[in-house]
Amino acid sequence: MAEDWLVGGERRDAARERLIAHAAALIARRGLDAFDLDELGRRAHCSRATIYRHAGGRAVLIESVLASTSAPVLDAIRASISDLTGRERARTAIVETLRALRADRVIRQFLRPENLIDATPTVLSSPAVRAVAADLIGVDPDDVVGARFVIRSVLGMLLWPAEPEEEARSAEAIVAGVFGPHITSIDPDDDGPHP
């Protein structure tokens, strides 16, 4: 397709990006359940047919919003663990992932309990999600069991948040589940492992 002089690129790409940006704003403001293509059309000043032509239907748009929103979040998590290895990398990746996912207005809509529970089978069966989890915690990408264990654990922590100290201990317990136990001290008054 030739470059469009008006938008400085391919019109289809510009329209798709604009629709995804509007969809993300609507999801952040009103929630995932209230996301509606008719309202998106009103906000973007286009018809439903234009939305389908340039960005797909509701499900495709939701996937696109999640992909475009999660990319910078993943970049930030990767930056926070870039100099770390082993257990420290895995523990920090888990804690930073929880923090980053909860901090993003759009992603928070996907993390509402009813949405997260409904999406869990898809998340667990996604090779892309497993690859990201394996990369972040530093395990072999072919370690499906380890990656799925971390994903299930993080999903549980997102559904049932705890105080930061307890989440840090939980992250250590997850790391112990993947890398094996490595406890250097035990406090008899505490019920969690410590590095």
mmCIF file of C-alpha atoms in Angstrom:
data_model
loop_
_atom_site.group_PDB
_atom_site.id
_atom_site.type_symbol
_atom_site.label_atom_id
_atom_site.label_comp_id
_atom_site.label_asym_id
_atom_site.label_seq_id
_atom_site.Cartn_x
_atom_site.Cartn_y
_atom_site.Cartn_z
ATOM 1 C CA MET A 1 0.000 0.000 0.000
ATOM 2 C CA ALA A 2 1.320 3.443 -0.885
ATOM 3 C CA GLU A 3 2.112 5.994 1.780
ATOM 4 C CA ASP A 4 -0.751 8.359 2.543
ATOM 5 C CA TRP A 5 0.289 12.012 2.329
ATOM 6 C CA LEU A 6 -2.303 13.082 4.909
ATOM 7 C CA VAL A 7 -1.298 10.837 7.806
ATOM 8 C CA GLY A 8 2.347 10.299 6.846
ATOM 9 C CA GLY A 9 2.116 6.523 6.609
ATOM 10 C CA GLU A 10 -0.259 3.805 5.642
ATOM 11 C CA ARG A 11 -3.803 4.935 6.393
ATOM 12 C CA ARG A 12 -4.817 1.451 7.547
ATOM 13 C CA ASP A 13 -2.019 1.318 10.144
ATOM 14 C CA ALA A 14 -2.835 4.817 11.387
ATOM 15 C CA ALA A 15 -6.537 3.986 11.653
ATOM 16 C CA ARG A 16 -5.812 0.747 13.516
ATOM 17 C CA GLU A 17 -3.473 2.467 15.993
ATOM 18 C CA ARG A 18 -6.020 5.215 16.581
ATOM 19 C CA LEU A 19 -8.800 2.691 17.206
ATOM 20 C CA ILE A 20 -6.609 0.708 19.608
ATOM 21 C CA ALA A 21 -5.730 3.899 21.510
ATOM 22 C CA HIS A 22 -9.420 4.854 21.793
ATOM 23 C CA ALA A 23 -10.310 1.299 22.850
ATOM 24 C CA ALA A 24 -7.602 1.340 25.533
ATOM 25 C CA ALA A 25 -8.913 4.648 26.889
ATOM 26 C CA LEU A 26 -12.467 3.289 27.005
ATOM 27 C CA ILE A 27 -11.394 0.086 28.744
ATOM 28 C CA ALA A 28 -9.351 2.033 31.302
ATOM 29 C CA ARG A 29 -12.227 4.400 32.007
ATOM 30 C CA ARG A 30 -15.269 2.111 31.906
ATOM 31 C CA GLY A 31 -13.939 -1.424 32.313
ATOM 32 C CA LEU A 32 -13.638 -4.415 30.060
ATOM 33 C CA ASP A 33 -17.251 -5.528 30.414
ATOM 34 C CA ALA A 34 -18.560 -2.114 29.362
ATOM 35 C CA PHE A 35 -16.299 -1.904 26.304
ATOM 36 C CA ASP A 36 -18.633 -1.464 23.343
ATOM 37 C CA LEU A 37 -17.886 -1.083 19.631
ATOM 38 C CA ASP A 38 -20.716 1.416 19.161
ATOM 39 C CA GLU A 39 -19.242 3.715 21.787
ATOM 40 C CA LEU A 40 -15.803 3.215 20.273
ATOM 41 C CA GLY A 41 -17.239 4.285 16.904
ATOM 42 C CA ARG A 42 -18.731 7.426 18.462
ATOM 43 C CA ARG A 43 -15.451 8.325 20.159
ATOM 44 C CA ALA A 44 -13.377 7.624 17.050
ATOM 45 C CA HIS A 45 -15.957 9.237 14.726
ATOM 46 C CA CYS A 46 -16.325 6.198 12.522
ATOM 47 C CA SER A 47 -18.759 3.416 11.760
ATOM 48 C CA ARG A 48 -18.784 -0.094 13.146
ATOM 49 C CA ALA A 49 -17.851 -1.322 9.657
ATOM 50 C CA THR A 50 -14.759 0.896 9.713
ATOM 51 C CA ILE A 51 -13.756 -0.573 13.060
ATOM 52 C CA TYR A 52 -14.077 -4.122 11.705
ATOM 53 C CA ARG A 53 -12.203 -3.232 8.526
ATOM 54 C CA HIS A 54 -9.242 -1.592 10.268
ATOM 55 C CA ALA A 55 -9.032 -3.251 13.686
ATOM 56 C CA GLY A 56 -11.268 -6.326 13.744
ATOM 57 C CA GLY A 57 -14.117 -7.089 16.110
ATOM 58 C CA ARG A 58 -14.392 -6.688 19.863
ATOM 59 C CA ALA A 59 -12.270 -9.755 20.740
ATOM 60 C CA VAL A 60 -9.497 -8.786 18.320
ATOM 61 C CA LEU A 61 -9.493 -5.219 19.632
ATOM 62 C CA ILE A 62 -9.288 -6.397 23.224
ATOM 63 C CA GLU A 63 -6.314 -8.620 22.334
ATOM 64 C CA SER A 64 -4.680 -5.683 20.530
ATOM 65 C CA VAL A 65 -5.220 -3.388 23.508
ATOM 66 C CA LEU A 66 -3.688 -5.953 25.845
ATOM 67 C CA ALA A 67 -0.709 -6.474 23.523
ATOM 68 C CA SER A 68 -0.046 -2.755 23.035
ATOM 69 C CA THR A 69 -0.459 -2.009 26.735
ATOM 70 C CA SER A 70 1.633 -4.897 28.009
ATOM 71 C CA ALA A 71 4.641 -4.269 25.731
ATOM 72 C CA PRO A 72 5.940 -1.207 27.637
ATOM 73 C CA VAL A 73 5.112 -2.881 30.957
ATOM 74 C CA LEU A 74 7.210 -5.906 29.981
ATOM 75 C CA ASP A 75 10.033 -3.613 28.856
ATOM 76 C CA ALA A 76 10.019 -1.932 32.280
ATOM 77 C CA ILE A 77 10.084 -5.291 34.085
ATOM 78 C CA ARG A 78 12.935 -6.511 31.879
ATOM 79 C CA ALA A 79 14.871 -3.316 32.611
ATOM 80 C CA SER A 80 14.456 -3.856 36.363
ATOM 81 C CA ILE A 81 15.916 -7.382 36.174
ATOM 82 C CA SER A 82 18.487 -6.924 33.407
ATOM 83 C CA ASP A 83 21.506 -7.186 35.736
ATOM 84 C CA LEU A 84 20.104 -9.994 37.883
ATOM 85 C CA THR A 85 20.474 -13.754 37.577
ATOM 86 C CA GLY A 86 19.184 -16.912 39.200
ATOM 87 C CA ARG A 87 16.965 -16.755 42.236
ATOM 88 C CA GLU A 88 17.345 -12.997 42.676
ATOM 89 C CA ARG A 89 16.197 -12.414 39.082
ATOM 90 C CA ALA A 90 13.192 -14.719 39.489
ATOM 91 C CA ARG A 91 12.139 -13.224 42.834
ATOM 92 C CA THR A 92 12.502 -9.647 41.575
ATOM 93 C CA ALA A 93 10.687 -10.489 38.331
ATOM 94 C CA ILE A 94 7.699 -11.828 40.254
ATOM 95 C CA VAL A 95 7.483 -8.828 42.587
ATOM 96 C CA GLU A 96 8.012 -6.315 39.764
ATOM 97 C CA THR A 97 5.457 -8.076 37.575
ATOM 98 C CA LEU A 98 2.832 -7.822 40.302
ATOM 99 C CA ARG A 99 3.634 -4.151 40.884
ATOM 100 C CA ALA A 100 3.668 -3.236 37.202
ATOM 101 C CA LEU A 101 0.481 -5.093 36.293
ATOM 102 C CA ARG A 102 -1.417 -3.524 39.176
ATOM 103 C CA ALA A 103 -0.126 -0.039 38.334
ATOM 104 C CA ASP A 104 -1.361 0.066 34.736
ATOM 105 C CA ARG A 105 -4.930 1.419 34.397
ATOM 106 C CA VAL A 106 -5.771 -0.669 31.350
ATOM 107 C CA ILE A 107 -4.198 -3.918 32.533
ATOM 108 C CA ARG A 108 -6.005 -3.550 35.880
ATOM 109 C CA GLN A 109 -9.272 -4.007 33.986
ATOM 110 C CA PHE A 110 -8.053 -7.375 32.724
ATOM 111 C CA LEU A 111 -7.085 -8.325 36.289
ATOM 112 C CA ARG A 112 -10.532 -7.933 37.791
ATOM 113 C CA PRO A 113 -11.373 -11.315 39.343
ATOM 114 C CA GLU A 114 -14.147 -12.268 36.926
ATOM 115 C CA ASN A 115 -12.007 -11.362 33.907
ATOM 116 C CA LEU A 116 -8.892 -13.042 35.257
ATOM 117 C CA ILE A 117 -10.696 -16.258 36.161
ATOM 118 C CA ASP A 118 -12.327 -16.432 32.728
ATOM 119 C CA ALA A 119 -8.979 -15.799 31.020
ATOM 120 C CA THR A 120 -6.924 -18.258 33.078
ATOM 121 C CA PRO A 121 -7.277 -21.265 30.724
ATOM 122 C CA THR A 122 -6.252 -19.094 27.756
ATOM 123 C CA VAL A 123 -3.319 -17.599 29.660
ATOM 124 C CA LEU A 124 -2.087 -21.010 30.803
ATOM 125 C CA SER A 125 -2.312 -22.528 27.324
ATOM 126 C CA SER A 126 -0.587 -19.599 25.596
ATOM 127 C CA PRO A 127 2.937 -20.430 24.397
ATOM 128 C CA ALA A 128 3.653 -16.685 24.238
ATOM 129 C CA VAL A 129 2.735 -16.145 27.895
ATOM 130 C CA ARG A 130 4.802 -19.179 28.949
ATOM 131 C CA ALA A 131 7.775 -17.890 26.954
ATOM 132 C CA VAL A 132 7.541 -14.469 28.615
ATOM 133 C CA ALA A 133 7.266 -16.050 32.072
ATOM 134 C CA ALA A 134 10.260 -18.303 31.413
ATOM 135 C CA ASP A 135 12.276 -15.350 30.111
ATOM 136 C CA LEU A 136 11.435 -13.114 33.073
ATOM 137 C CA ILE A 137 12.287 -15.666 35.747
ATOM 138 C CA GLY A 138 15.264 -17.056 33.868
ATOM 139 C CA VAL A 139 14.279 -20.675 33.316
ATOM 140 C CA ASP A 140 14.524 -22.860 30.232
ATOM 141 C CA PRO A 141 11.694 -21.888 27.823
ATOM 142 C CA ASP A 142 11.000 -25.615 27.387
ATOM 143 C CA ASP A 143 10.295 -25.939 31.123
ATOM 144 C CA VAL A 144 6.529 -25.806 30.649
ATOM 145 C CA VAL A 145 5.826 -27.043 34.169
ATOM 146 C CA GLY A 146 8.050 -24.404 35.801
ATOM 147 C CA ALA A 147 6.664 -21.572 33.692
ATOM 148 C CA ARG A 148 3.056 -22.646 34.281
ATOM 149 C CA PHE A 149 3.724 -22.943 38.023
ATOM 150 C CA VAL A 150 4.961 -19.346 38.083
ATOM 151 C CA ILE A 151 2.022 -18.146 35.955
ATOM 152 C CA ARG A 152 -0.520 -19.896 38.212
ATOM 153 C CA SER A 153 1.187 -18.513 41.304
ATOM 154 C CA VAL A 154 1.258 -14.947 39.983
ATOM 155 C CA LEU A 155 -2.395 -15.202 38.890
ATOM 156 C CA GLY A 156 -3.269 -16.325 42.409
ATOM 157 C CA MET A 157 -1.367 -13.406 43.913
ATOM 158 C CA LEU A 158 -3.166 -11.021 41.566
ATOM 159 C CA LEU A 159 -6.539 -12.441 42.607
ATOM 160 C CA TRP A 160 -5.715 -12.417 46.322
ATOM 161 C CA PRO A 161 -3.249 -9.597 47.027
ATOM 162 C CA ALA A 162 -1.354 -9.428 50.285
ATOM 163 C CA GLU A 163 0.865 -6.967 52.080
ATOM 164 C CA PRO A 164 4.219 -6.344 50.310
ATOM 165 C CA GLU A 165 6.195 -8.307 52.906
ATOM 166 C CA GLU A 166 3.941 -11.340 52.530
ATOM 167 C CA GLU A 167 4.083 -11.081 48.745
ATOM 168 C CA ALA A 168 7.893 -10.988 48.927
ATOM 169 C CA ARG A 169 7.836 -14.191 51.004
ATOM 170 C CA SER A 170 5.380 -15.724 48.543
ATOM 171 C CA ALA A 171 7.685 -14.784 45.662
ATOM 172 C CA GLU A 172 10.520 -16.575 47.488
ATOM 173 C CA ALA A 173 8.300 -19.625 47.940
ATOM 174 C CA ILE A 174 7.527 -19.618 44.201
ATOM 175 C CA VAL A 175 11.233 -19.356 43.423
ATOM 176 C CA ALA A 176 11.883 -22.289 45.788
ATOM 177 C CA GLY A 177 9.237 -24.262 43.900
ATOM 178 C CA VAL A 178 11.037 -23.640 40.608
ATOM 179 C CA PHE A 179 14.700 -23.634 41.666
ATOM 180 C CA GLY A 180 14.521 -25.749 44.820
ATOM 181 C CA PRO A 181 14.645 -24.578 48.461
ATOM 182 C CA HIS A 182 17.314 -22.157 49.574
ATOM 183 C CA ILE A 183 16.474 -20.980 53.073
ATOM 184 C CA THR A 184 19.232 -19.325 55.066
ATOM 185 C CA SER A 185 17.277 -18.504 58.213
ATOM 186 C CA ILE A 186 14.056 -19.597 59.828
ATOM 187 C CA ASP A 187 12.018 -17.466 62.213
ATOM 188 C CA PRO A 188 9.745 -19.769 64.238
ATOM 189 C CA ASP A 189 7.184 -16.968 64.497
ATOM 190 C CA ASP A 190 6.970 -16.605 60.729
ATOM 191 C CA ASP A 191 5.297 -19.009 58.337
ATOM 192 C CA GLY A 192 7.269 -18.224 55.174
ATOM 193 C CA PRO A 193 10.719 -18.938 53.732
ATOM 194 C CA HIS A 194 13.325 -16.198 53.699
ATOM 195 C CA PRO A 195 16.408 -15.754 51.532
#
